[in-house]
mmCIF file of C-alpha atoms and ligand atoms in Angstrom:
data_model
loop_
_atom_site.group_PDB
_atom_site.id
_atom_site.type_symbol
_atom_site.label_atom_id
_atom_site.label_comp_id
_atom_site.label_asym_id
_atom_site.label_seq_id
_atom_site.Cartn_x
_atom_site.Cartn_y
_atom_site.Cartn_z
ATOM 1 C CA MET A 19 29.851 -5.577 -35.147
ATOM 2 C CA THR A 20 27.263 -6.807 -32.767
ATOM 3 C CA ASP A 21 24.199 -5.038 -31.371
ATOM 4 C CA PRO A 22 24.609 -3.852 -27.807
ATOM 5 C CA ILE A 23 22.659 -5.502 -24.949
ATOM 6 C CA ARG A 24 19.659 -3.462 -24.490
ATOM 7 C CA PRO A 25 16.625 -3.875 -21.977
ATOM 8 C CA GLN A 26 13.036 -4.068 -23.257
ATOM 9 C CA PRO A 27 11.530 -0.758 -24.142
ATOM 10 C CA GLY A 28 10.155 1.092 -21.063
ATOM 11 C CA ILE A 29 12.488 -0.442 -18.588
ATOM 12 C CA LEU A 30 14.891 2.535 -18.636
ATOM 13 C CA ASP A 31 11.970 4.979 -18.111
ATOM 14 C CA ILE A 32 11.504 3.416 -14.641
ATOM 15 C CA ALA A 33 12.916 5.753 -11.851
ATOM 16 C CA LEU A 34 14.460 3.608 -9.132
ATOM 17 C CA TYR A 35 12.109 3.153 -6.195
ATOM 18 C CA GLU A 36 13.234 4.838 -3.060
ATOM 19 C CA GLY A 37 11.891 3.428 0.115
ATOM 20 C CA GLY A 38 11.335 5.376 3.234
ATOM 21 C CA ALA A 39 14.770 5.990 4.889
ATOM 22 C CA SER A 40 15.645 4.150 8.086
ATOM 23 C CA HIS A 41 18.886 5.688 9.314
ATOM 24 C CA VAL A 42 20.282 9.147 10.030
ATOM 25 C CA ALA A 43 24.024 9.452 9.986
ATOM 26 C CA GLY A 44 25.358 9.921 13.545
ATOM 27 C CA ILE A 45 22.062 9.073 15.251
ATOM 28 C CA SER A 46 21.630 5.509 16.644
ATOM 29 C CA ASP A 47 18.072 5.652 18.029
ATOM 30 C CA ALA A 48 16.266 7.399 15.030
ATOM 31 C CA ILE A 49 12.466 7.183 15.090
ATOM 32 C CA LYS A 50 11.320 5.821 11.698
ATOM 33 C CA LEU A 51 7.949 7.326 10.615
ATOM 34 C CA SER A 52 8.681 6.992 6.837
ATOM 35 C CA SER A 53 7.210 3.609 5.715
ATOM 36 C CA ASN A 54 3.780 3.313 7.313
ATOM 37 C CA GLU A 55 4.731 0.439 9.575
ATOM 38 C CA ASN A 56 2.820 -0.753 12.606
ATOM 39 C CA PRO A 57 4.874 0.900 15.477
ATOM 40 C CA HIS A 58 3.984 -2.076 17.730
ATOM 41 C CA GLY A 59 5.157 -4.694 15.192
ATOM 42 C CA ALA A 60 3.588 -8.022 14.529
ATOM 43 C CA SER A 61 1.241 -9.976 17.027
ATOM 44 C CA ASP A 62 2.831 -12.407 19.393
ATOM 45 C CA ARG A 63 0.903 -15.321 17.733
ATOM 46 C CA ALA A 64 2.511 -14.394 14.374
ATOM 47 C CA LYS A 65 6.036 -14.177 15.889
ATOM 48 C CA GLU A 66 5.548 -17.535 17.654
ATOM 49 C CA ALA A 67 4.317 -19.152 14.299
ATOM 50 C CA PHE A 68 7.392 -17.664 12.534
ATOM 51 C CA SER A 69 9.760 -19.195 15.174
ATOM 52 C CA ARG A 70 8.193 -22.654 14.851
ATOM 53 C CA THR A 71 9.019 -22.678 11.046
ATOM 54 C CA VAL A 72 12.735 -22.857 11.837
ATOM 55 C CA HIS A 73 12.240 -26.617 12.204
ATOM 56 C CA LYS A 74 10.937 -27.017 8.579
ATOM 57 C CA LEU A 75 13.381 -25.084 6.592
ATOM 58 C CA HIS A 76 14.683 -28.117 4.636
ATOM 59 C CA ARG A 77 11.221 -28.839 3.255
ATOM 60 C CA TYR A 78 9.742 -27.142 0.222
ATOM 61 C CA PRO A 79 6.716 -24.948 1.046
ATOM 62 C CA SER A 80 3.224 -25.516 -0.130
ATOM 63 C CA THR A 81 2.735 -24.401 -3.733
ATOM 64 C CA ASP A 82 -1.074 -23.943 -3.491
ATOM 65 C CA HIS A 83 -1.115 -21.936 -0.257
ATOM 66 C CA ALA A 84 -4.375 -23.799 0.723
ATOM 67 C CA ALA A 85 -4.038 -23.179 4.449
ATOM 68 C CA LEU A 86 -3.368 -19.449 4.182
ATOM 69 C CA ARG A 87 -6.065 -18.980 1.628
ATOM 70 C CA GLN A 88 -8.433 -20.927 3.898
ATOM 71 C CA ALA A 89 -7.616 -18.833 6.889
ATOM 72 C CA ILE A 90 -8.062 -15.540 4.894
ATOM 73 C CA GLY A 91 -11.304 -16.846 3.582
ATOM 74 C CA ASP A 92 -12.527 -17.773 7.098
ATOM 75 C CA VAL A 93 -11.696 -14.396 8.527
ATOM 76 C CA HIS A 94 -13.050 -12.277 5.731
ATOM 77 C CA GLY A 95 -15.973 -14.533 4.509
ATOM 78 C CA LEU A 96 -14.480 -15.045 1.146
ATOM 79 C CA ASP A 97 -14.177 -18.107 -1.182
ATOM 80 C CA PRO A 98 -10.482 -19.414 -0.839
ATOM 81 C CA ALA A 99 -10.616 -20.533 -4.486
ATOM 82 C CA ARG A 100 -10.787 -16.756 -5.553
ATOM 83 C CA ILE A 101 -7.773 -15.846 -3.432
ATOM 84 C CA ILE A 102 -4.129 -15.614 -4.654
ATOM 85 C CA CYS A 103 -1.138 -15.017 -2.318
ATOM 86 C CA GLY A 104 2.061 -13.261 -3.314
ATOM 87 C CA VAL A 105 5.400 -11.643 -2.175
ATOM 88 C CA GLY A 106 3.737 -8.606 -0.835
ATOM 89 C CA SER A 107 0.856 -7.041 -2.731
ATOM 90 C CA ASP A 108 3.586 -5.724 -4.933
ATOM 91 C CA GLU A 109 3.940 -9.072 -6.546
ATOM 92 C CA ILE A 110 0.154 -9.358 -7.000
ATOM 93 C CA ILE A 111 0.225 -5.941 -8.780
ATOM 94 C CA ARG A 112 3.172 -7.076 -10.869
ATOM 95 C CA MET A 113 1.319 -10.344 -11.901
ATOM 96 C CA ILE A 114 -1.828 -8.451 -12.861
ATOM 97 C CA VAL A 115 0.074 -6.106 -15.085
ATOM 98 C CA ASN A 116 2.228 -8.847 -16.615
ATOM 99 C CA ALA A 117 -0.768 -10.966 -17.363
ATOM 100 C CA TYR A 118 -3.088 -8.240 -18.772
ATOM 101 C CA ALA A 119 -1.076 -5.329 -20.052
ATOM 102 C CA GLY A 120 1.701 -4.979 -22.624
ATOM 103 C CA PRO A 121 3.033 -2.770 -25.384
ATOM 104 C CA LYS A 122 0.421 -0.293 -26.708
ATOM 105 C CA ASP A 123 -1.834 -0.961 -23.738
ATOM 106 C CA GLU A 124 -2.602 1.844 -21.145
ATOM 107 C CA VAL A 125 -2.537 1.447 -17.349
ATOM 108 C CA VAL A 126 -4.512 4.181 -15.639
ATOM 109 C CA HIS A 127 -3.745 5.494 -12.172
ATOM 110 C CA SER A 128 -4.540 8.582 -10.257
ATOM 111 C CA GLU A 129 -2.089 11.503 -10.010
ATOM 112 C CA HIS A 130 -0.943 10.866 -6.473
ATOM 113 C CA GLY A 131 -1.361 7.080 -6.614
ATOM 114 C CA PHE A 132 1.072 4.503 -5.437
ATOM 115 C CA LEU A 133 4.329 4.340 -7.447
ATOM 116 C CA MET A 134 4.196 0.623 -8.117
ATOM 117 C CA TYR A 135 1.496 0.981 -10.667
ATOM 118 C CA ARG A 136 3.744 3.074 -13.012
ATOM 119 C CA ILE A 137 6.765 0.886 -12.373
ATOM 120 C CA ALA A 138 4.884 -2.361 -13.094
ATOM 121 C CA ALA A 139 3.321 -0.871 -16.197
ATOM 122 C CA LEU A 140 6.645 0.356 -17.633
ATOM 123 C CA GLY A 141 8.219 -3.020 -16.744
ATOM 124 C CA ALA A 142 5.671 -4.775 -18.962
ATOM 125 C CA GLY A 143 6.127 -2.369 -21.818
ATOM 126 C CA ALA A 144 2.690 -0.759 -21.306
ATOM 127 C CA THR A 145 1.975 2.923 -20.991
ATOM 128 C CA PRO A 146 1.090 4.438 -17.554
ATOM 129 C CA VAL A 147 -1.621 7.158 -17.709
ATOM 130 C CA SER A 148 -1.743 9.526 -14.721
ATOM 131 C CA VAL A 149 -5.067 11.237 -13.995
ATOM 132 C CA PRO A 150 -5.450 14.470 -12.026
ATOM 133 C CA GLU A 151 -7.145 14.281 -8.566
ATOM 134 C CA ARG A 152 -9.439 16.898 -6.995
ATOM 135 C CA GLU A 153 -8.004 18.354 -3.760
ATOM 136 C CA ARG A 154 -5.803 15.284 -3.389
ATOM 137 C CA THR A 155 -8.828 12.964 -3.741
ATOM 138 C CA LEU A 156 -9.800 10.446 -6.408
ATOM 139 C CA ASP A 157 -11.880 11.971 -9.134
ATOM 140 C CA VAL A 158 -13.915 9.176 -10.631
ATOM 141 C CA ASP A 159 -15.330 11.297 -13.592
ATOM 142 C CA ALA A 160 -11.654 12.289 -14.575
ATOM 143 C CA ILE A 161 -10.641 8.600 -14.487
ATOM 144 C CA LEU A 162 -13.587 7.597 -16.634
ATOM 145 C CA LYS A 163 -12.838 10.355 -19.075
ATOM 146 C CA ALA A 164 -9.199 9.177 -19.376
ATOM 147 C CA CYS A 165 -10.249 5.658 -20.233
ATOM 148 C CA GLY A 166 -10.385 4.519 -23.870
ATOM 149 C CA LYS A 167 -9.867 1.633 -26.253
ATOM 150 C CA LYS A 168 -6.310 1.094 -25.115
ATOM 151 C CA THR A 169 -7.146 1.036 -21.364
ATOM 152 C CA LYS A 170 -6.428 -2.458 -19.884
ATOM 153 C CA LEU A 171 -6.070 -1.782 -16.085
ATOM 154 C CA VAL A 172 -7.236 0.914 -13.778
ATOM 155 C CA PHE A 173 -5.444 1.005 -10.322
ATOM 156 C CA ILE A 174 -6.926 2.798 -7.286
ATOM 157 C CA ALA A 175 -5.534 2.758 -3.821
ATOM 158 C CA ASN A 176 -8.437 3.299 -1.417
ATOM 159 C CA PRO A 177 -7.448 4.799 1.100
ATOM 160 C CA ASN A 178 -4.674 6.222 -1.032
ATOM 161 C CA ASN A 179 -0.999 6.401 -0.145
ATOM 162 C CA PRO A 180 0.360 9.142 0.332
ATOM 163 C CA THR A 181 -2.698 11.259 0.572
ATOM 164 C CA GLY A 182 -4.708 9.161 3.055
ATOM 165 C CA THR A 183 -7.970 10.163 1.435
ATOM 166 C CA MET A 184 -10.644 7.664 0.213
ATOM 167 C CA VAL A 185 -13.820 7.558 -1.685
ATOM 168 C CA GLY A 186 -16.946 5.535 -0.763
ATOM 169 C CA LEU A 187 -17.877 2.135 -2.261
ATOM 170 C CA ALA A 188 -20.650 3.601 -4.329
ATOM 171 C CA GLU A 189 -18.129 5.738 -6.153
ATOM 172 C CA LEU A 190 -15.849 2.670 -6.711
ATOM 173 C CA GLU A 191 -18.901 0.779 -8.013
ATOM 174 C CA ARG A 192 -19.702 3.623 -10.321
ATOM 175 C CA LEU A 193 -16.115 3.502 -11.647
ATOM 176 C CA ALA A 194 -16.200 -0.248 -12.205
ATOM 177 C CA MET A 195 -19.467 0.052 -14.124
ATOM 178 C CA GLY A 196 -18.111 2.921 -16.245
ATOM 179 C CA ILE A 197 -14.792 1.642 -17.385
ATOM 180 C CA PRO A 198 -14.472 0.064 -20.879
ATOM 181 C CA LYS A 199 -15.445 -3.586 -21.286
ATOM 182 C CA GLN A 200 -11.907 -4.687 -21.838
ATOM 183 C CA ALA A 201 -10.519 -3.052 -18.643
ATOM 184 C CA MET A 202 -10.198 -4.288 -15.052
ATOM 185 C CA LEU A 203 -10.365 -2.177 -11.999
ATOM 186 C CA ILE A 204 -7.872 -3.038 -9.185
ATOM 187 C CA ILE A 205 -8.774 -1.694 -5.744
ATOM 188 C CA ASP A 206 -5.499 -1.645 -3.727
ATOM 189 C CA SER A 207 -6.679 -1.949 -0.140
ATOM 190 C CA ALA A 208 -3.391 -1.902 1.673
ATOM 191 C CA TYR A 209 -4.879 0.215 4.400
ATOM 192 C CA ALA A 210 -8.426 -1.173 4.451
ATOM 193 C CA GLU A 211 -7.895 -2.595 8.025
ATOM 194 C CA TYR A 212 -7.539 0.933 9.299
ATOM 195 C CA VAL A 213 -11.056 1.870 8.206
ATOM 196 C CA GLU A 214 -13.692 0.489 10.628
ATOM 197 C CA GLY A 215 -16.358 -1.224 8.860
ATOM 198 C CA TYR A 216 -14.832 -1.086 5.405
ATOM 199 C CA ASP A 217 -14.504 -4.351 3.477
ATOM 200 C CA GLY A 218 -11.707 -3.025 1.107
ATOM 201 C CA GLY A 219 -13.895 -3.621 -1.974
ATOM 202 C CA ALA A 220 -14.306 -7.361 -1.227
ATOM 203 C CA ASP A 221 -18.005 -7.210 -2.005
ATOM 204 C CA LEU A 222 -17.468 -5.403 -5.327
ATOM 205 C CA ALA A 223 -14.802 -7.947 -6.236
ATOM 206 C CA SER A 224 -17.276 -10.708 -5.229
ATOM 207 C CA ARG A 225 -20.111 -9.367 -7.455
ATOM 208 C CA LEU A 226 -18.497 -7.810 -10.408
ATOM 209 C CA PRO A 227 -16.707 -9.634 -13.196
ATOM 210 C CA ASN A 228 -14.049 -6.801 -13.746
ATOM 211 C CA VAL A 229 -12.906 -5.928 -10.172
ATOM 212 C CA MET A 230 -9.870 -7.354 -8.257
ATOM 213 C CA MET A 231 -8.856 -6.383 -4.715
ATOM 214 C CA THR A 232 -5.348 -6.419 -3.394
ATOM 215 C CA ARG A 233 -4.356 -6.698 0.316
ATOM 216 C CA THR A 234 -1.202 -6.760 2.408
ATOM 217 C CA PHE A 235 0.247 -8.100 5.646
ATOM 218 C CA SER A 236 2.883 -5.277 5.533
ATOM 219 C CA LYS A 237 0.865 -2.563 7.301
ATOM 220 C CA ILE A 238 -1.540 -3.220 10.127
ATOM 221 C CA TYR A 239 -0.254 -6.840 10.472
ATOM 222 C CA GLY A 240 3.204 -5.435 11.077
ATOM 223 C CA LEU A 241 4.955 -7.899 8.677
ATOM 224 C CA GLY A 242 6.494 -5.622 6.116
ATOM 225 C CA GLY A 243 9.851 -7.343 6.510
ATOM 226 C CA LEU A 244 8.406 -10.852 5.701
ATOM 227 C CA ARG A 245 6.652 -9.816 2.385
ATOM 228 C CA ILE A 246 3.199 -11.225 2.135
ATOM 229 C CA GLY A 247 0.106 -9.914 0.212
ATOM 230 C CA TRP A 248 -2.937 -11.421 -1.357
ATOM 231 C CA GLY A 249 -5.508 -10.660 -4.054
ATOM 232 C CA TYR A 250 -9.128 -11.574 -4.458
ATOM 233 C CA GLY A 251 -11.293 -11.429 -7.491
ATOM 234 C CA PRO A 252 -13.152 -13.284 -10.281
ATOM 235 C CA LYS A 253 -12.173 -17.037 -10.524
ATOM 236 C CA ASP A 254 -11.090 -16.774 -14.175
ATOM 237 C CA ILE A 255 -8.669 -13.830 -13.361
ATOM 238 C CA ILE A 256 -7.215 -15.797 -10.481
ATOM 239 C CA ASP A 257 -6.731 -18.723 -12.723
ATOM 240 C CA VAL A 258 -4.862 -16.583 -15.150
ATOM 241 C CA LEU A 259 -2.618 -15.165 -12.423
ATOM 242 C CA ASN A 260 -1.762 -18.617 -11.031
ATOM 243 C CA ARG A 261 -0.399 -19.543 -14.408
ATOM 244 C CA ILE A 262 2.440 -16.890 -14.183
ATOM 245 C CA ARG A 263 2.922 -17.155 -10.441
ATOM 246 C CA ASP A 264 6.201 -18.844 -9.427
ATOM 247 C CA PRO A 265 5.157 -22.145 -7.804
ATOM 248 C CA PHE A 266 7.293 -21.475 -4.663
ATOM 249 C CA ASN A 267 6.783 -17.787 -4.489
ATOM 250 C CA LEU A 268 6.141 -17.895 -0.763
ATOM 251 C CA SER A 269 8.308 -19.610 1.906
ATOM 252 C CA THR A 270 6.955 -21.764 4.736
ATOM 253 C CA SER A 271 7.901 -18.899 7.111
ATOM 254 C CA GLN A 272 5.805 -16.459 5.123
ATOM 255 C CA LEU A 273 2.778 -18.706 4.771
ATOM 256 C CA GLU A 274 2.676 -19.915 8.412
ATOM 257 C CA THR A 275 3.269 -16.549 9.897
ATOM 258 C CA ALA A 276 0.564 -14.983 7.758
ATOM 259 C CA GLU A 277 -1.829 -17.598 8.655
ATOM 260 C CA ALA A 278 -1.370 -17.056 12.422
ATOM 261 C CA ALA A 279 -1.378 -13.298 11.846
ATOM 262 C CA VAL A 280 -4.838 -13.237 9.996
ATOM 263 C CA ARG A 281 -6.335 -15.532 12.635
ATOM 264 C CA ASP A 282 -5.402 -12.995 15.362
ATOM 265 C CA GLN A 283 -7.907 -10.338 14.588
ATOM 266 C CA ASP A 284 -7.681 -8.992 18.244
ATOM 267 C CA TRP A 285 -4.290 -7.542 17.178
ATOM 268 C CA VAL A 286 -5.916 -5.837 14.166
ATOM 269 C CA VAL A 287 -8.693 -4.263 16.314
ATOM 270 C CA GLN A 288 -6.275 -3.089 18.877
ATOM 271 C CA SER A 289 -3.901 -1.599 16.314
ATOM 272 C CA ARG A 290 -6.765 0.065 14.448
ATOM 273 C CA SER A 291 -8.153 1.832 17.534
ATOM 274 C CA GLU A 292 -4.759 2.935 18.694
ATOM 275 C CA ASN A 293 -3.942 4.387 15.321
ATOM 276 C CA ALA A 294 -7.295 6.177 15.051
ATOM 277 C CA ARG A 295 -6.735 7.793 18.490
ATOM 278 C CA LEU A 296 -3.143 8.940 17.682
ATOM 279 C CA ARG A 297 -3.829 9.944 14.084
ATOM 280 C CA HIS A 298 -6.587 12.231 15.367
ATOM 281 C CA TRP A 299 -4.236 13.699 17.931
ATOM 282 C CA LEU A 300 -1.440 14.193 15.422
ATOM 283 C CA SER A 301 -3.608 15.697 12.757
ATOM 284 C CA GLU A 302 -4.999 18.320 15.119
ATOM 285 C CA ALA A 303 -1.567 18.992 16.671
ATOM 286 C CA LEU A 304 -0.132 19.716 13.190
ATOM 287 C CA ALA A 305 -3.103 21.966 12.320
ATOM 288 C CA GLU A 306 -2.703 23.927 15.523
ATOM 289 C CA ARG A 307 0.954 24.451 14.577
ATOM 290 C CA GLY A 308 0.025 25.890 11.209
ATOM 291 C CA VAL A 309 0.404 22.701 9.114
ATOM 292 C CA PRO A 310 -2.773 21.814 7.427
ATOM 293 C CA ASN A 311 -3.554 18.081 6.592
ATOM 294 C CA ASP A 312 -6.458 16.327 4.908
ATOM 295 C CA THR A 313 -8.501 13.885 6.995
ATOM 296 C CA SER A 314 -6.537 10.585 6.720
ATOM 297 C CA MET A 315 -8.169 7.216 6.793
ATOM 298 C CA ALA A 316 -4.810 5.413 6.937
ATOM 299 C CA ASN A 317 -1.970 5.082 9.359
ATOM 300 C CA PHE A 318 -0.149 8.322 8.178
ATOM 301 C CA VAL A 319 -0.872 12.074 7.886
ATOM 302 C CA LEU A 320 0.164 14.067 4.817
ATOM 303 C CA ALA A 321 1.408 17.384 6.250
ATOM 304 C CA ARG A 322 1.222 20.350 3.848
ATOM 305 C CA PHE A 323 3.786 23.102 3.930
ATOM 306 C CA GLY A 324 3.847 26.459 2.172
ATOM 307 C CA SER A 325 6.451 25.472 -0.467
ATOM 308 C CA GLU A 326 8.827 22.744 -1.567
ATOM 309 C CA ALA A 327 11.623 24.590 0.216
ATOM 310 C CA GLU A 328 9.776 24.731 3.488
ATOM 311 C CA ALA A 329 8.973 21.007 3.325
ATOM 312 C CA GLU A 330 12.621 20.206 2.659
ATOM 313 C CA ALA A 331 13.823 22.432 5.484
ATOM 314 C CA CYS A 332 11.384 20.812 7.911
ATOM 315 C CA ASP A 333 12.552 17.407 6.757
ATOM 316 C CA GLU A 334 16.121 18.407 7.443
ATOM 317 C CA PHE A 335 15.181 19.909 10.867
ATOM 318 C CA LEU A 336 13.414 16.688 11.920
ATOM 319 C CA LYS A 337 16.354 14.535 10.728
ATOM 320 C CA LYS A 338 18.738 16.401 12.894
ATOM 321 C CA ASP A 339 16.509 15.329 15.810
ATOM 322 C CA GLY A 340 16.486 11.737 14.685
ATOM 323 C CA LEU A 341 12.970 11.811 13.293
ATOM 324 C CA ILE A 342 12.624 10.276 9.762
ATOM 325 C CA VAL A 343 9.509 11.128 7.799
ATOM 326 C CA ARG A 344 8.827 10.698 4.101
ATOM 327 C CA ARG A 345 9.321 13.321 1.371
ATOM 328 C CA VAL A 346 6.773 12.706 -1.430
ATOM 329 C CA ALA A 347 7.958 14.720 -4.265
ATOM 330 C CA SER A 348 8.086 11.583 -6.434
ATOM 331 C CA TYR A 349 4.281 11.364 -5.855
ATOM 332 C CA GLY A 350 3.838 14.979 -7.214
ATOM 333 C CA LEU A 351 3.604 16.402 -3.737
ATOM 334 C CA PRO A 352 6.927 18.286 -3.292
ATOM 335 C CA HIS A 353 5.442 20.633 -0.562
ATOM 336 C CA CYS A 354 4.329 17.728 1.676
ATOM 337 C CA LEU A 355 5.781 15.387 4.175
ATOM 338 C CA ARG A 356 4.104 12.030 4.908
ATOM 339 C CA ILE A 357 4.295 11.068 8.539
ATOM 340 C CA THR A 358 3.462 7.625 9.811
ATOM 341 C CA VAL A 359 1.337 7.506 12.932
ATOM 342 C CA GLY A 360 3.895 6.039 15.402
ATOM 343 C CA ASP A 361 3.435 5.230 19.051
ATOM 344 C CA GLU A 362 2.435 7.984 21.337
ATOM 345 C CA PRO A 363 5.850 9.396 22.330
ATOM 346 C CA SER A 364 6.818 9.546 18.577
ATOM 347 C CA CYS A 365 3.692 11.307 17.693
ATOM 348 C CA ARG A 366 4.190 13.896 20.517
ATOM 349 C CA ARG A 367 7.864 14.403 19.544
ATOM 350 C CA VAL A 368 7.182 14.900 15.815
ATOM 351 C CA ALA A 369 4.433 17.387 16.596
ATOM 352 C CA HIS A 370 6.644 19.252 19.078
ATOM 353 C CA MET A 371 9.544 19.475 16.726
ATOM 354 C CA ILE A 372 7.339 20.652 13.726
ATOM 355 C CA GLY A 373 5.985 23.268 16.133
ATOM 356 C CA LEU A 374 9.574 24.402 16.963
ATOM 357 C CA PHE A 375 10.339 24.457 13.249
ATOM 358 C CA LYS A 376 7.217 26.571 12.366
ATOM 359 C CA ALA A 377 7.965 28.996 15.261
ATOM 360 C CA GLY A 378 11.610 29.375 14.069
ATOM 361 C CA ALA A 379 10.539 29.866 10.509
ATOM 362 C CA SER A 380 8.161 32.574 11.258
ATOM 363 C CA ALA A 381 10.384 34.313 13.818
HETATM 364 C C1 PLP B 566 2.433 -0.231 1.426
HETATM 365 C C2 PLP B 566 1.538 -0.401 0.283
HETATM 366 C C3 PLP B 566 1.324 -1.580 -0.393
HETATM 367 C C4 PLP B 566 1.903 -2.798 0.328
HETATM 368 O O1 PLP B 566 2.848 -3.398 -0.507
HETATM 369 P P1 PLP B 566 3.564 -4.703 -0.054
HETATM 370 O O2 PLP B 566 4.239 -5.156 -1.233
HETATM 371 O O3 PLP B 566 2.396 -5.614 0.273
HETATM 372 O O4 PLP B 566 4.401 -4.528 1.072
HETATM 373 C C5 PLP B 566 0.467 -1.694 -1.423
HETATM 374 N N1 PLP B 566 -0.212 -0.563 -1.955
HETATM 375 C C6 PLP B 566 0.047 0.596 -1.328
HETATM 376 C C7 PLP B 566 -0.803 1.760 -1.808
HETATM 377 C C8 PLP B 566 0.882 0.691 -0.167
HETATM 378 O O5 PLP B 566 0.990 1.930 0.382
#
């Protein structure tokens, strides 16, 4: 008799992550509004840098990411020594959890927070703790109340996915100051570039010893397919994360494309203003058609329906027309659909079809 092969405790509690769908059976030109991608893709400078790396594919990449960290530091006014780069911000999140939480430790996140926090916590054998929000918005007092002796990490996405809501930096600072001494606050700023004048928590992570910020090239930079993210925080925490980081975690193509992308801030500015214009239009168009939605600070809108059945029916109706949006039942929002702000024709089409759906439903 031998013992069966078993995974570590917690692993089987992880529900498989389902990304936004990208195909509809029988439709070849579906419009994908399900993964918060930049509808205009990456900047030309980033694409040119990617192309040039084809000549270096036989060489191992840099292990210290010095050039990319310097570029990020220059653009954001940050100390490159306090930056770490990873395979999407997902890898940064995973490294933080693996280094700082384990069995008997608690990882706190908000009710409708990003699913990766729970997945990474369970993967490390730690216990995820979900804290209720107020009107789909972070409730700092509720988070503070949920923290205790076992709390090691507190994850907040700001703006949050899939709600699109955010809280001010003063609230985040109050949270950082109020959590227990042994706990770290991670501000996930995947959508920070969409908020004019917002530093994503960089200043807090510069000043406070218990705050980390994570960022990504997957959203406004239009590089989700390439997988690059970064984190910024206290030097001692960055040093810990570098000990568990794979030495060649990023390829030459990832590093050099990201460097060109971050140095092309014109693309970011243009993408932000186009997104703001169309997000405003889409939000109002949905409200006019009887679909309420909170003020979103990101590149998507969370459309609320009367019931789970209505959200599901609308999702099916849109799919038949080749429009792919995101169901968010796994985020505790079964009556909602998350709609990425696409290009102008896509926004008009999705609003038009939802209008038809609502008219049909009430007829
Ligand atoms: C999309 C997203 C990310 C980005 O993940 P990557 O691994 O960098 O692609 C991180 N956090 C949140 C909340 C997101 O929505």
